[in-house]
Coordinates of C-alpha atoms and ligand atoms in Angstrom, one line a residue:
X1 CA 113.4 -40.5 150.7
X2 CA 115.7 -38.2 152.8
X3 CA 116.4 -36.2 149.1
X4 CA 112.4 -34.6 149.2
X5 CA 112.8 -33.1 152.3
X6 CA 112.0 -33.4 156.2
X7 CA 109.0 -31.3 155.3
X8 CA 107.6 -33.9 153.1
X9 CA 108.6 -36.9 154.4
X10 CA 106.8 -37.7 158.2
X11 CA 108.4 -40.4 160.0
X12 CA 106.0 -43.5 160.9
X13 CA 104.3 -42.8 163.6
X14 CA 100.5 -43.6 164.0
X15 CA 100.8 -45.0 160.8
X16 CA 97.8 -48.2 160.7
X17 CA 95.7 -46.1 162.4
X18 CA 96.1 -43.2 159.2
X19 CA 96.2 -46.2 156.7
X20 CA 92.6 -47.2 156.7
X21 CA 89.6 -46.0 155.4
X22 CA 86.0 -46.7 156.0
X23 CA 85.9 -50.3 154.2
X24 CA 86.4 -53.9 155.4
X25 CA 89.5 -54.2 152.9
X26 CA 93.1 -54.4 154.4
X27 CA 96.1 -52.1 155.4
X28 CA 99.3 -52.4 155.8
X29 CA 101.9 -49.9 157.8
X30 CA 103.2 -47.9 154.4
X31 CA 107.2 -47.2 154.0
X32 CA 106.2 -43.6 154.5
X33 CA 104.2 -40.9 154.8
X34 CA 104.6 -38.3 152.1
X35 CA 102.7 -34.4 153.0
X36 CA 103.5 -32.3 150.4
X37 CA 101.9 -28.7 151.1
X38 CA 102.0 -27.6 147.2
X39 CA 101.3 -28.4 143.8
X40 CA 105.0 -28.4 143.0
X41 CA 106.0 -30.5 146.1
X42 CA 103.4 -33.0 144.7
X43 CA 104.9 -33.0 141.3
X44 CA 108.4 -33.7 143.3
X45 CA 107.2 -36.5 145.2
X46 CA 106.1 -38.4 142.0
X47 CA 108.8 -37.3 140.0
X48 CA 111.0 -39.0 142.5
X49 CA 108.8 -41.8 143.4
X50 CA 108.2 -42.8 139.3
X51 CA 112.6 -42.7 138.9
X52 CA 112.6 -45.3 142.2
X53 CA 109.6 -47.1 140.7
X54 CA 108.0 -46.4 144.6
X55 CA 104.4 -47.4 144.7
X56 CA 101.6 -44.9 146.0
X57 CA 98.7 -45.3 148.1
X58 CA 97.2 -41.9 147.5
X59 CA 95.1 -40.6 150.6
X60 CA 92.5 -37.8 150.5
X61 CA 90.2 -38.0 153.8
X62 CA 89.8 -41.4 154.3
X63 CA 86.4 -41.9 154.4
X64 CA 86.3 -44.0 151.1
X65 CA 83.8 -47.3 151.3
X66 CA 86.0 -49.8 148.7
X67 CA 89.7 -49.7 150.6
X68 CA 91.2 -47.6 147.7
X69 CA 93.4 -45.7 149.9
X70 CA 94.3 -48.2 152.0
X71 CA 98.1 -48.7 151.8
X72 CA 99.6 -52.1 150.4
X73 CA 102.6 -53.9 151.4
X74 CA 105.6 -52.2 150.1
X75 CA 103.6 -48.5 149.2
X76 CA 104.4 -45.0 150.7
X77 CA 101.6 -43.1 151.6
X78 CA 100.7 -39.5 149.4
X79 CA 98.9 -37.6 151.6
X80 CA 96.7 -34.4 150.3
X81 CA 96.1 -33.1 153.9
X82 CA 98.3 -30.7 153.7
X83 CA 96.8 -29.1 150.6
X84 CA 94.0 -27.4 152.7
X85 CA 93.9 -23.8 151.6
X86 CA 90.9 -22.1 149.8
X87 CA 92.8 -20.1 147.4
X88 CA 89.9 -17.8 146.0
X89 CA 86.4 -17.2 146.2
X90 CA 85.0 -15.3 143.2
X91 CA 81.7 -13.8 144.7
X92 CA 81.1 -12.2 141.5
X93 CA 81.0 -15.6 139.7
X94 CA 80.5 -17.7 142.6
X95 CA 83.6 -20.0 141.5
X96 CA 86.1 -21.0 144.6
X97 CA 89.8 -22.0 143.9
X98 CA 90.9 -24.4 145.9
X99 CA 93.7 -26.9 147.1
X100 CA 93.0 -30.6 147.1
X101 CA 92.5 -31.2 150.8
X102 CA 90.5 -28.8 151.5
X103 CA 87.2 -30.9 153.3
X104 CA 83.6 -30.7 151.8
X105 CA 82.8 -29.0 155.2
X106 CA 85.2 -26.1 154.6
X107 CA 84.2 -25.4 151.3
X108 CA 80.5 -25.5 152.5
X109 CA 80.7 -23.3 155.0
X110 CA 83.6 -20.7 153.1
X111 CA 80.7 -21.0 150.7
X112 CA 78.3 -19.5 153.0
X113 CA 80.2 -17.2 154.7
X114 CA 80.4 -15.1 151.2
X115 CA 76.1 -15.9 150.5
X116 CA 77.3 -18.5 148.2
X117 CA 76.2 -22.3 148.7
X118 CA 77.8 -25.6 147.9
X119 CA 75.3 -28.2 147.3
X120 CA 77.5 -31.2 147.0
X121 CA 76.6 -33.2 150.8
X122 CA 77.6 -36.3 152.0
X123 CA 77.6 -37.7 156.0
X124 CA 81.7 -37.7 155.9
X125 CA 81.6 -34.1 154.9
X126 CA 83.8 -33.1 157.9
X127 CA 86.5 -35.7 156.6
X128 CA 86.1 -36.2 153.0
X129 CA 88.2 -34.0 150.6
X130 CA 87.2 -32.0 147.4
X131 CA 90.2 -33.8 146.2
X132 CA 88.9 -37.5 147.0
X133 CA 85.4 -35.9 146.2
X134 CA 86.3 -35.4 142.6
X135 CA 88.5 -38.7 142.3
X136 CA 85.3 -40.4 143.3
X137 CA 82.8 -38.6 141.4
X138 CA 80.9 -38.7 145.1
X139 CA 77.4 -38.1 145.0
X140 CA 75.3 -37.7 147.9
X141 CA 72.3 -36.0 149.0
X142 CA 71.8 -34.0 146.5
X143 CA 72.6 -35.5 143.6
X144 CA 68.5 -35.3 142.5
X145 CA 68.6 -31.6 141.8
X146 CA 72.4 -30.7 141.4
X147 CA 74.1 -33.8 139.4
X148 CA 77.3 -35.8 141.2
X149 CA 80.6 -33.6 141.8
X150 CA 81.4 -34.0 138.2
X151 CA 78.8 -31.2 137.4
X152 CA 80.6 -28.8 139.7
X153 CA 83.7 -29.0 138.6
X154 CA 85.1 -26.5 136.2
X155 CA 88.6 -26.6 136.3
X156 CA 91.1 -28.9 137.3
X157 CA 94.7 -29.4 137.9
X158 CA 96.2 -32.7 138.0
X159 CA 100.1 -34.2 138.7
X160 CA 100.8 -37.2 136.6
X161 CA 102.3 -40.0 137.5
X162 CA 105.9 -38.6 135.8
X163 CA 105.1 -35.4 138.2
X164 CA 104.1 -33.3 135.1
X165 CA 101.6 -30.5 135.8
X166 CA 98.7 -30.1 133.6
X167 CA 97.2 -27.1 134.8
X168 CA 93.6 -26.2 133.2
X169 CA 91.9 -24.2 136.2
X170 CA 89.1 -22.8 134.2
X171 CA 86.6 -20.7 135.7
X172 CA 84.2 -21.0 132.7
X173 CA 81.5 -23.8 132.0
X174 CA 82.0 -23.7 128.1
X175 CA 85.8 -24.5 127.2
X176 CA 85.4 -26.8 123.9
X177 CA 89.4 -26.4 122.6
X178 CA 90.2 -29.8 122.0
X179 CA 89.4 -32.7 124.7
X180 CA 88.0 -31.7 127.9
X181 CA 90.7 -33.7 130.2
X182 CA 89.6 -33.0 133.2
X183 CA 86.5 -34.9 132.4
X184 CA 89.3 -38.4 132.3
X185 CA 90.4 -37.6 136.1
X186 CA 87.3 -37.1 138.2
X187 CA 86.4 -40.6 139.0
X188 CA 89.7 -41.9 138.0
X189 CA 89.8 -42.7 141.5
X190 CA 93.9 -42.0 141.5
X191 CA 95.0 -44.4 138.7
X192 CA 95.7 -41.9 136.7
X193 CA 97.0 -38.7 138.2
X194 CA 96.9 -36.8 141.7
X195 CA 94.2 -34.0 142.0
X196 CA 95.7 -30.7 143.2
X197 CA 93.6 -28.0 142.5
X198 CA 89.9 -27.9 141.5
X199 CA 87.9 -24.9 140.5
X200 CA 84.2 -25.0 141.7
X201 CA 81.2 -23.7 140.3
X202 CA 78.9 -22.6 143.7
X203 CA 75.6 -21.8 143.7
X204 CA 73.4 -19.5 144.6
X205 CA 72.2 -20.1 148.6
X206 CA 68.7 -21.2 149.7
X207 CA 67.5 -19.2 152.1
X208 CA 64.7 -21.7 152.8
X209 CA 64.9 -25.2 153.7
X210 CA 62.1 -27.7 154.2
X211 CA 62.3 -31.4 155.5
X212 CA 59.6 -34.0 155.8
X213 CA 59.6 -37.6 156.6
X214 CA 56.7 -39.9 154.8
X215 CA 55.8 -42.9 156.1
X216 CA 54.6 -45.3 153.0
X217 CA 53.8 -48.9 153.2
X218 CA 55.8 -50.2 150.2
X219 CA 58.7 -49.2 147.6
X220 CA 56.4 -48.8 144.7
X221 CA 54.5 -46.0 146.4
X222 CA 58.1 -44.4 147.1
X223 CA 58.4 -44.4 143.1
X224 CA 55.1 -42.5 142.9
X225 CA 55.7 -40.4 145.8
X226 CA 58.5 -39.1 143.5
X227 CA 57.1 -39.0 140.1
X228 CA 54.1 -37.1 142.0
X229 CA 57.2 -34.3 144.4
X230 CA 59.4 -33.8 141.0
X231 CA 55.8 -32.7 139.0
X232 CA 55.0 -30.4 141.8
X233 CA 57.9 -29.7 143.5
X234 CA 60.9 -27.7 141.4
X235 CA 62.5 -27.3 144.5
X236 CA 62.7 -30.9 145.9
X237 CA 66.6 -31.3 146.4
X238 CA 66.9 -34.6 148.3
X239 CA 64.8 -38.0 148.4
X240 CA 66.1 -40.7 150.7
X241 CA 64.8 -44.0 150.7
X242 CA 64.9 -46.4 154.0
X243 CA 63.7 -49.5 154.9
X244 CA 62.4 -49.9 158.3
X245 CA 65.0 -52.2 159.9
X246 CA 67.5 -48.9 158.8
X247 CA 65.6 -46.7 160.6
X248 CA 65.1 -48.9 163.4
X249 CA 68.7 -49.6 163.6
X250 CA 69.8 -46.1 163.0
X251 CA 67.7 -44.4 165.6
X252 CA 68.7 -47.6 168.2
X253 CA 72.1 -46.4 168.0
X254 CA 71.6 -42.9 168.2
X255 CA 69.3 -43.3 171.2
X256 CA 66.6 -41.6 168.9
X257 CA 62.6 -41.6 169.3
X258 CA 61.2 -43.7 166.4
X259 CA 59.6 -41.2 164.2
X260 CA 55.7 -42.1 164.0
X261 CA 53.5 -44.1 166.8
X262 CA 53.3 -46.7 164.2
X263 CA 55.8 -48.6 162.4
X264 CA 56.0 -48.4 158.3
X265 CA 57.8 -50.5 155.9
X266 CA 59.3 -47.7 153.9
X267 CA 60.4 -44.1 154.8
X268 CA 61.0 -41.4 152.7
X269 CA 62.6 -38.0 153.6
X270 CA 62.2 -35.3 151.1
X271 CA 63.9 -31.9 151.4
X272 CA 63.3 -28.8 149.6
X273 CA 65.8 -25.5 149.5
X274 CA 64.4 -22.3 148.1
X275 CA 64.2 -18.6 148.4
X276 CA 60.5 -17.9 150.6
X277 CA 60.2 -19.8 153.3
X278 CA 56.2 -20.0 153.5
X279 CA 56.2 -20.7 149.5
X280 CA 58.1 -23.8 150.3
X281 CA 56.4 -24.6 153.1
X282 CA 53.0 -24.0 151.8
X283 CA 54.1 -26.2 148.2
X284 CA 55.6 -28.8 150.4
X285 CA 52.5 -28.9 152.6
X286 CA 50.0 -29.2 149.3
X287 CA 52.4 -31.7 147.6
X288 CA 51.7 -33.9 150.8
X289 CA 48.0 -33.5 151.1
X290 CA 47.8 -34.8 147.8
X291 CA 50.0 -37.9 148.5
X292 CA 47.7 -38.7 151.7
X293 CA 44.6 -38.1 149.7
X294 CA 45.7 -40.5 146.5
X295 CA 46.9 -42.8 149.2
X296 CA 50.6 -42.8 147.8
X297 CA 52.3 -42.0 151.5
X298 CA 50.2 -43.0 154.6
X299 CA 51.7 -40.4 157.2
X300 CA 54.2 -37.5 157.3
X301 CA 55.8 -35.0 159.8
X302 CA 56.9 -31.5 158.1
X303 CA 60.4 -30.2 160.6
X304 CA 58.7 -26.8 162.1
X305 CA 62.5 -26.0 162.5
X306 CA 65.9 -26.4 161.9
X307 CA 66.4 -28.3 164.4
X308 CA 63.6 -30.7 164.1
X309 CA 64.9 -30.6 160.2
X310 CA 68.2 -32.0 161.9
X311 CA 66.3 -34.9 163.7
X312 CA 64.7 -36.2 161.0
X313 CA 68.4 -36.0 158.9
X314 CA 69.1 -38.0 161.6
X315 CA 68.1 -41.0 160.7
X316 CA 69.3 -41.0 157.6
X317 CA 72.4 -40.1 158.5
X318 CA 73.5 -42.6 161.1
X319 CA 75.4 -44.2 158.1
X320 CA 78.5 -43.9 160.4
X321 CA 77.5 -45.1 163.7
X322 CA 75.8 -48.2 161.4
X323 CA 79.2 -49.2 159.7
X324 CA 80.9 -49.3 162.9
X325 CA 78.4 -51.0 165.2
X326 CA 78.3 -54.0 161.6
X327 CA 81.7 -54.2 161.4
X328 CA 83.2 -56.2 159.9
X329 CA 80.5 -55.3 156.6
X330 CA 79.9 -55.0 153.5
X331 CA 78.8 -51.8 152.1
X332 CA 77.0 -51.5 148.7
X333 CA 76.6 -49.1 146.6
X334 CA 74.7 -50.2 143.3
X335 CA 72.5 -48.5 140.8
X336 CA 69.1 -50.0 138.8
X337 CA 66.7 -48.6 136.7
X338 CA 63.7 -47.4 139.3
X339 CA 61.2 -50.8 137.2
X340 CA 63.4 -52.8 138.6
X341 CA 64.4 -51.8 141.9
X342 CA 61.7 -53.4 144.1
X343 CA 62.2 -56.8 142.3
X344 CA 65.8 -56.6 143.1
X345 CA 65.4 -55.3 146.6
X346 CA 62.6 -58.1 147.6
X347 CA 65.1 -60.9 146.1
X348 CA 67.8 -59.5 148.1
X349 CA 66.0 -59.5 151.1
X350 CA 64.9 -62.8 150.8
X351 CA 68.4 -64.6 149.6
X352 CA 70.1 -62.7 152.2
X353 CA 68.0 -63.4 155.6
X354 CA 67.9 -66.9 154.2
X355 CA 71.6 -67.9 154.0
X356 CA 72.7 -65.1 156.2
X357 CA 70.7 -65.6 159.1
X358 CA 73.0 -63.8 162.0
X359 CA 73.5 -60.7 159.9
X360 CA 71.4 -57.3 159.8
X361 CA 70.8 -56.2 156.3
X362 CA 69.8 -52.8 155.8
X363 CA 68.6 -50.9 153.1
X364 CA 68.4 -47.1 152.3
X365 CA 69.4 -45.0 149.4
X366 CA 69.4 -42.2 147.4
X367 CA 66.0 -43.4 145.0
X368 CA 65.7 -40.0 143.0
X369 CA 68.5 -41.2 141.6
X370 CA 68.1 -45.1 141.3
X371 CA 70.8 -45.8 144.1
X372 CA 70.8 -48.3 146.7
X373 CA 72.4 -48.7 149.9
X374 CA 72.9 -51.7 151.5
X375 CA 74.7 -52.5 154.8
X376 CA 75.5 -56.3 155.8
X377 CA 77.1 -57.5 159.1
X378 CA 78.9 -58.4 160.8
X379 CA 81.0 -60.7 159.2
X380 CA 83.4 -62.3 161.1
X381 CA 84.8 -65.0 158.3
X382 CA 86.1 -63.3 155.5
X383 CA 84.7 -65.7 153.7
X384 CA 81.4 -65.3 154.1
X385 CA 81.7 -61.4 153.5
X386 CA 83.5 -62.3 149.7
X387 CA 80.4 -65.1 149.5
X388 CA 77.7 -62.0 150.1
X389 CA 79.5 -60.0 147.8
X390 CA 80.0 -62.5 145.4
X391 CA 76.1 -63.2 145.4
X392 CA 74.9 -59.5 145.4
X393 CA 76.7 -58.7 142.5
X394 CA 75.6 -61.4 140.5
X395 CA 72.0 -60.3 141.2
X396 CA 72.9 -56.5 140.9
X397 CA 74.0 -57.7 137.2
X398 CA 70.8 -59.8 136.2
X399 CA 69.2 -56.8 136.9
X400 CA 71.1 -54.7 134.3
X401 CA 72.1 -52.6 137.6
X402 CA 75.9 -51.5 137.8
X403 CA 78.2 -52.5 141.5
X404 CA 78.8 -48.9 142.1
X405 CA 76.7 -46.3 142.2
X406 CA 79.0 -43.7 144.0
X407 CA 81.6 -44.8 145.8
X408 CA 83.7 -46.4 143.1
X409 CA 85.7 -49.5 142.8
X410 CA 88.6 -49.1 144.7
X411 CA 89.8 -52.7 145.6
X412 CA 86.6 -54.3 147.1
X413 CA 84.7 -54.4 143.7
X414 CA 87.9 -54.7 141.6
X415 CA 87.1 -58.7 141.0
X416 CA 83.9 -57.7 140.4
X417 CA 84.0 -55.2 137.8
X418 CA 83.2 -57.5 134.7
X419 CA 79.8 -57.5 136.2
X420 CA 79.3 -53.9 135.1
X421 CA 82.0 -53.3 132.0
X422 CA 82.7 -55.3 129.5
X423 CA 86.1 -56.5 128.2
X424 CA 87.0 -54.0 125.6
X425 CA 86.2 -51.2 128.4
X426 CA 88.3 -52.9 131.2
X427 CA 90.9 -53.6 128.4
X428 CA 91.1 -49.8 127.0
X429 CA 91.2 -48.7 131.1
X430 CA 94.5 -50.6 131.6
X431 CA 95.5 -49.3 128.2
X432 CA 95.1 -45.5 129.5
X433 CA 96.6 -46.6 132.8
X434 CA 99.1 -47.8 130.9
X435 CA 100.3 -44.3 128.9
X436 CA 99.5 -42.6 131.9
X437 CA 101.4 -44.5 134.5
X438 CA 103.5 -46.2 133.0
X439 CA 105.8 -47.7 136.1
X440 CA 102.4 -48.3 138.1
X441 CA 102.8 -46.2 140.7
X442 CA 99.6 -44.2 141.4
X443 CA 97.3 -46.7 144.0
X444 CA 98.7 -50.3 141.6
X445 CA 96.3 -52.9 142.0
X446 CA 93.8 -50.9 142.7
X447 CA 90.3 -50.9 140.3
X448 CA 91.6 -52.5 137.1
X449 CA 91.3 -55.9 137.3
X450 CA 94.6 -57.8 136.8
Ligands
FAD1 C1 79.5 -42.0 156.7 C2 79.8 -42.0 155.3 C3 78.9 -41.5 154.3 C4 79.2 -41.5 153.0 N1 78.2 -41.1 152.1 C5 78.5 -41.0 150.8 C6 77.6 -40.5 149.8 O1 76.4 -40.2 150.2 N2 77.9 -40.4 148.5 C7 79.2 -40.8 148.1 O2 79.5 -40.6 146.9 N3 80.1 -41.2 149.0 C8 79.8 -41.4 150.3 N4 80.8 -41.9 151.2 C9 82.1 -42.3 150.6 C10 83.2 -41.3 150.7 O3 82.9 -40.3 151.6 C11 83.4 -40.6 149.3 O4 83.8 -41.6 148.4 C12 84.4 -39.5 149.3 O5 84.3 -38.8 148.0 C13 85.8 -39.9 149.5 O6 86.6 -38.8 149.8 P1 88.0 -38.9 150.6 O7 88.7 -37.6 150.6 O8 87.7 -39.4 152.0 O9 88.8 -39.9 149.7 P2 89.7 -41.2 150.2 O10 88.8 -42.1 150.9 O11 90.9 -40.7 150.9 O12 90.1 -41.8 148.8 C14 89.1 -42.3 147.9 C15 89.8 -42.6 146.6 O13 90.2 -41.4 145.9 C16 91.6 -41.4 145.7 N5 92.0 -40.0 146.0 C17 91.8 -39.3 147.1 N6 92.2 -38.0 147.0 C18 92.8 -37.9 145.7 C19 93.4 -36.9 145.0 N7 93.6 -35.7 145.4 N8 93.8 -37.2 143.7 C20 93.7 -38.4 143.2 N9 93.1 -39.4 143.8 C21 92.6 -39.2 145.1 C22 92.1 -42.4 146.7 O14 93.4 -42.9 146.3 C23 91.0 -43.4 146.7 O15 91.2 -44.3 145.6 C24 80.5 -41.9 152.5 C25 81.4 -42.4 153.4 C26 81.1 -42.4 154.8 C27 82.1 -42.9 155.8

């Protein structure tokens, strides 16, 4: 390794504690850890590691759910971290250029600092990396009214596994010559190249945000709630479903006030960003009246102001402090048509309290866009945890649902990816893999079933 370079190769040090990401999967202290600071030092790295046939755990923020980062036994560690410059903002076009390592955070708030706004928002924002971001297709908050990071990616540049450089950094949305590649990468989730550049279509920034929490006493009102917010509502940018025991749970550990007197079975939290603050306001408040008066929510509280928006994001968004109080736990990530969701949910619930008795199971999700959370633990026996997976997915697939919604495959689902693609897909993956990566290098054994 001494031949790329003291700048590139960091001696172990911490080196579990910078192997593992936010999953239940396993680690193991990597050979080394690479940092390349540029696109070319990348394209060194894996033109060196692809002649020595040296396997790559390829890290962005670590803050992945399905242990794809984690390092394996006998893999060095590719770091982006050191990729962390925004190159460009265009405030003219409202595109930013930037390096793969840069955090979601950063580009938010660069976005704001030039009136520009980036609506892709996740709770590891001030980890996560546009880089991992794209090689997850992560989705989020917002997904409802801006589409997954996909839709904001225009350009893209990419280091294969041979350390060739295909560069296409467009700054346009319409680029039709020949195949659009970059489309191949983003949720590639690192099997078949390294992300080092993205270009990123901004947008333009709300200057007025509202946030209410609706109480509602069951999951098919939540599906009206929305038909009813999307006909009225133009605006409506986020609509997060929880079950009570989640919000229970999530304000317990946050020391937080429970949000009504009363206690609901379902709780929705809508969010609106627009240009004229009492416009919103007033919509938002009309849109509610109506759901009260047709009975479809039973209570709400509109935030009054930032801050109170803050508490009530707070429930939602004590994801974090709920994977680390359940661990060891599974987290899933699963999608169904919305017919179907409330039959899947209430057999869930029932097969899981029944043969996991000791175990919280808590659901939440994003519903606008037919995606369910669900967090299960703790497990101590690992083989209870690959017995609740193994049942979940078997129901998630009677239900025509797919076993990841957002977070990818990674190695937790890997086994389970025949539930969701069939063998002519997996087979033509490992055949792209396969031209691509020839050697195996980039994150082996990793998504594609063996
Ligand atoms: C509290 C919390 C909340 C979350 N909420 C959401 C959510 O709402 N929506 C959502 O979609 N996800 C969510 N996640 C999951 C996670 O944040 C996303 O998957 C995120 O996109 C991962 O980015 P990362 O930089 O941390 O990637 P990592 O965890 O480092 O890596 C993820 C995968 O991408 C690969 N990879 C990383 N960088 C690159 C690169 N530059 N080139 C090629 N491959 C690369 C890795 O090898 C790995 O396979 C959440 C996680 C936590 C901890």
């Amino acid at each position: 390794m001494r031949e790329l370079g003291e700048h590139i190769v960091r001696p172990p040090r911490s080196l579990l504690e910078t192997a593992k990401d936010w999953s239940a999967a396993p680690s193991s202290p990597p050979l080394a850890i690479l940092e390349p600071r540029s696109s070319e030092e990348v394209s060194q790295v894996l033109a060196f590691c692809n002649r020595l046939q040296i396997p790559l755990a390829i890290q962005g923020g670590m803050t992945g759910l399905v242990g794809g980062a984690n390092s394996m036994p006998g893999e060095a560690v590719l770091s982006l971290a050191k990729l962390n410059r925004i190159e460009h903002i265009d405030t003219t076009a409202g595109t930013a250029l930037i390096q793969a390592g840069v955090t979601l955070e950063q580009l938010q708030n660069a976005a704001e600092e030039h009136d520009w706004f980036f609506p892709l928002d996740l709770g590891a924002r001030g980890s996560c990396q546009l880089g991992g971001n794209a090689a997850t297709n992560a989705g989020g908050n917002r997904v409802i009214r801006y589409g997954m990071m996909r839709n904001a990616i225009l350009g893209l540049e990419v280091i294969l596994a041979d350390g060739t450089r295909l560069e296409r950094l467009d700054t346009v949305i319409k680029n039709n010559a020949g195949f659009d590649l970059k489309q191949l990468f983003i949720g590639s989730e690192g099997q078949l190249g390294v992300i080092t550049q993205l270009v990123i279509q901004l947008q333009p920034r709300p200057t007025a945000r509202c946030t209410a929490l609706c109480a509602l006493d069951g999951l098919t009102k939540s599906t009206q709630l929305l038909k009813l917010l999307k006909g009225v509502l133009p605006e409506l940018s986020a609509f997060e479903v929880m079950w009570s025991d989640y919000v229970h749970e999530s304000a317990r550990l946050q020391g937080l006030a429970l949000p009504f007197q009363a206690q609901y079975p379902i709780y929705v939290l809508i969010e609106t960003l627009g240009h004229d603050l009492s416009l919103s306001v007033s919509a938002v408040e009309n849109a509610l009246q109506q759901a009260l008066l047709d009975e479809v929510i039973l209570d709400a509280v509109l935030a009054q102001s930032e801050q109170q928006a803050q508490k009530l994001w707070s429930y939602r968004e004590g994801v974090s402090e709920l994977l680390t109080a359940l661990k060891p736990c599974a987290a899933f990530d699963v999608s169904v048509s919305l017919p179907k969701m409330q039959a899947l949910v209430l057999d869930l619930q029932e097969e899981l309290t029944n043969r996991f008795k000791e175990q919280h199971h808590l659901f939440f999700g994003h519903l606008g866009d037919g995606n369910l959370h669900l967090i299960s633990g703790p497990y101590p026996d690992p083989e209870d945890l690959h017995a609740l997976e193994e049942l979940t997915y078997q129901r998630i697939a009677a239900y025509g649902g797919s076993i990841s919604a957002e977070h990818g495959i990674g190695v937790v689902k890997r086994e389970f990816l025949h539930h969701s693609k069939s063998k002519e897909e997996i087979d033509l993956m490992a055949q792209l893999k396969k031209l691509l990566d020839p050697k195996s290098i980039l994150n082996p054994q990793r998504v594609i079933p063996s």
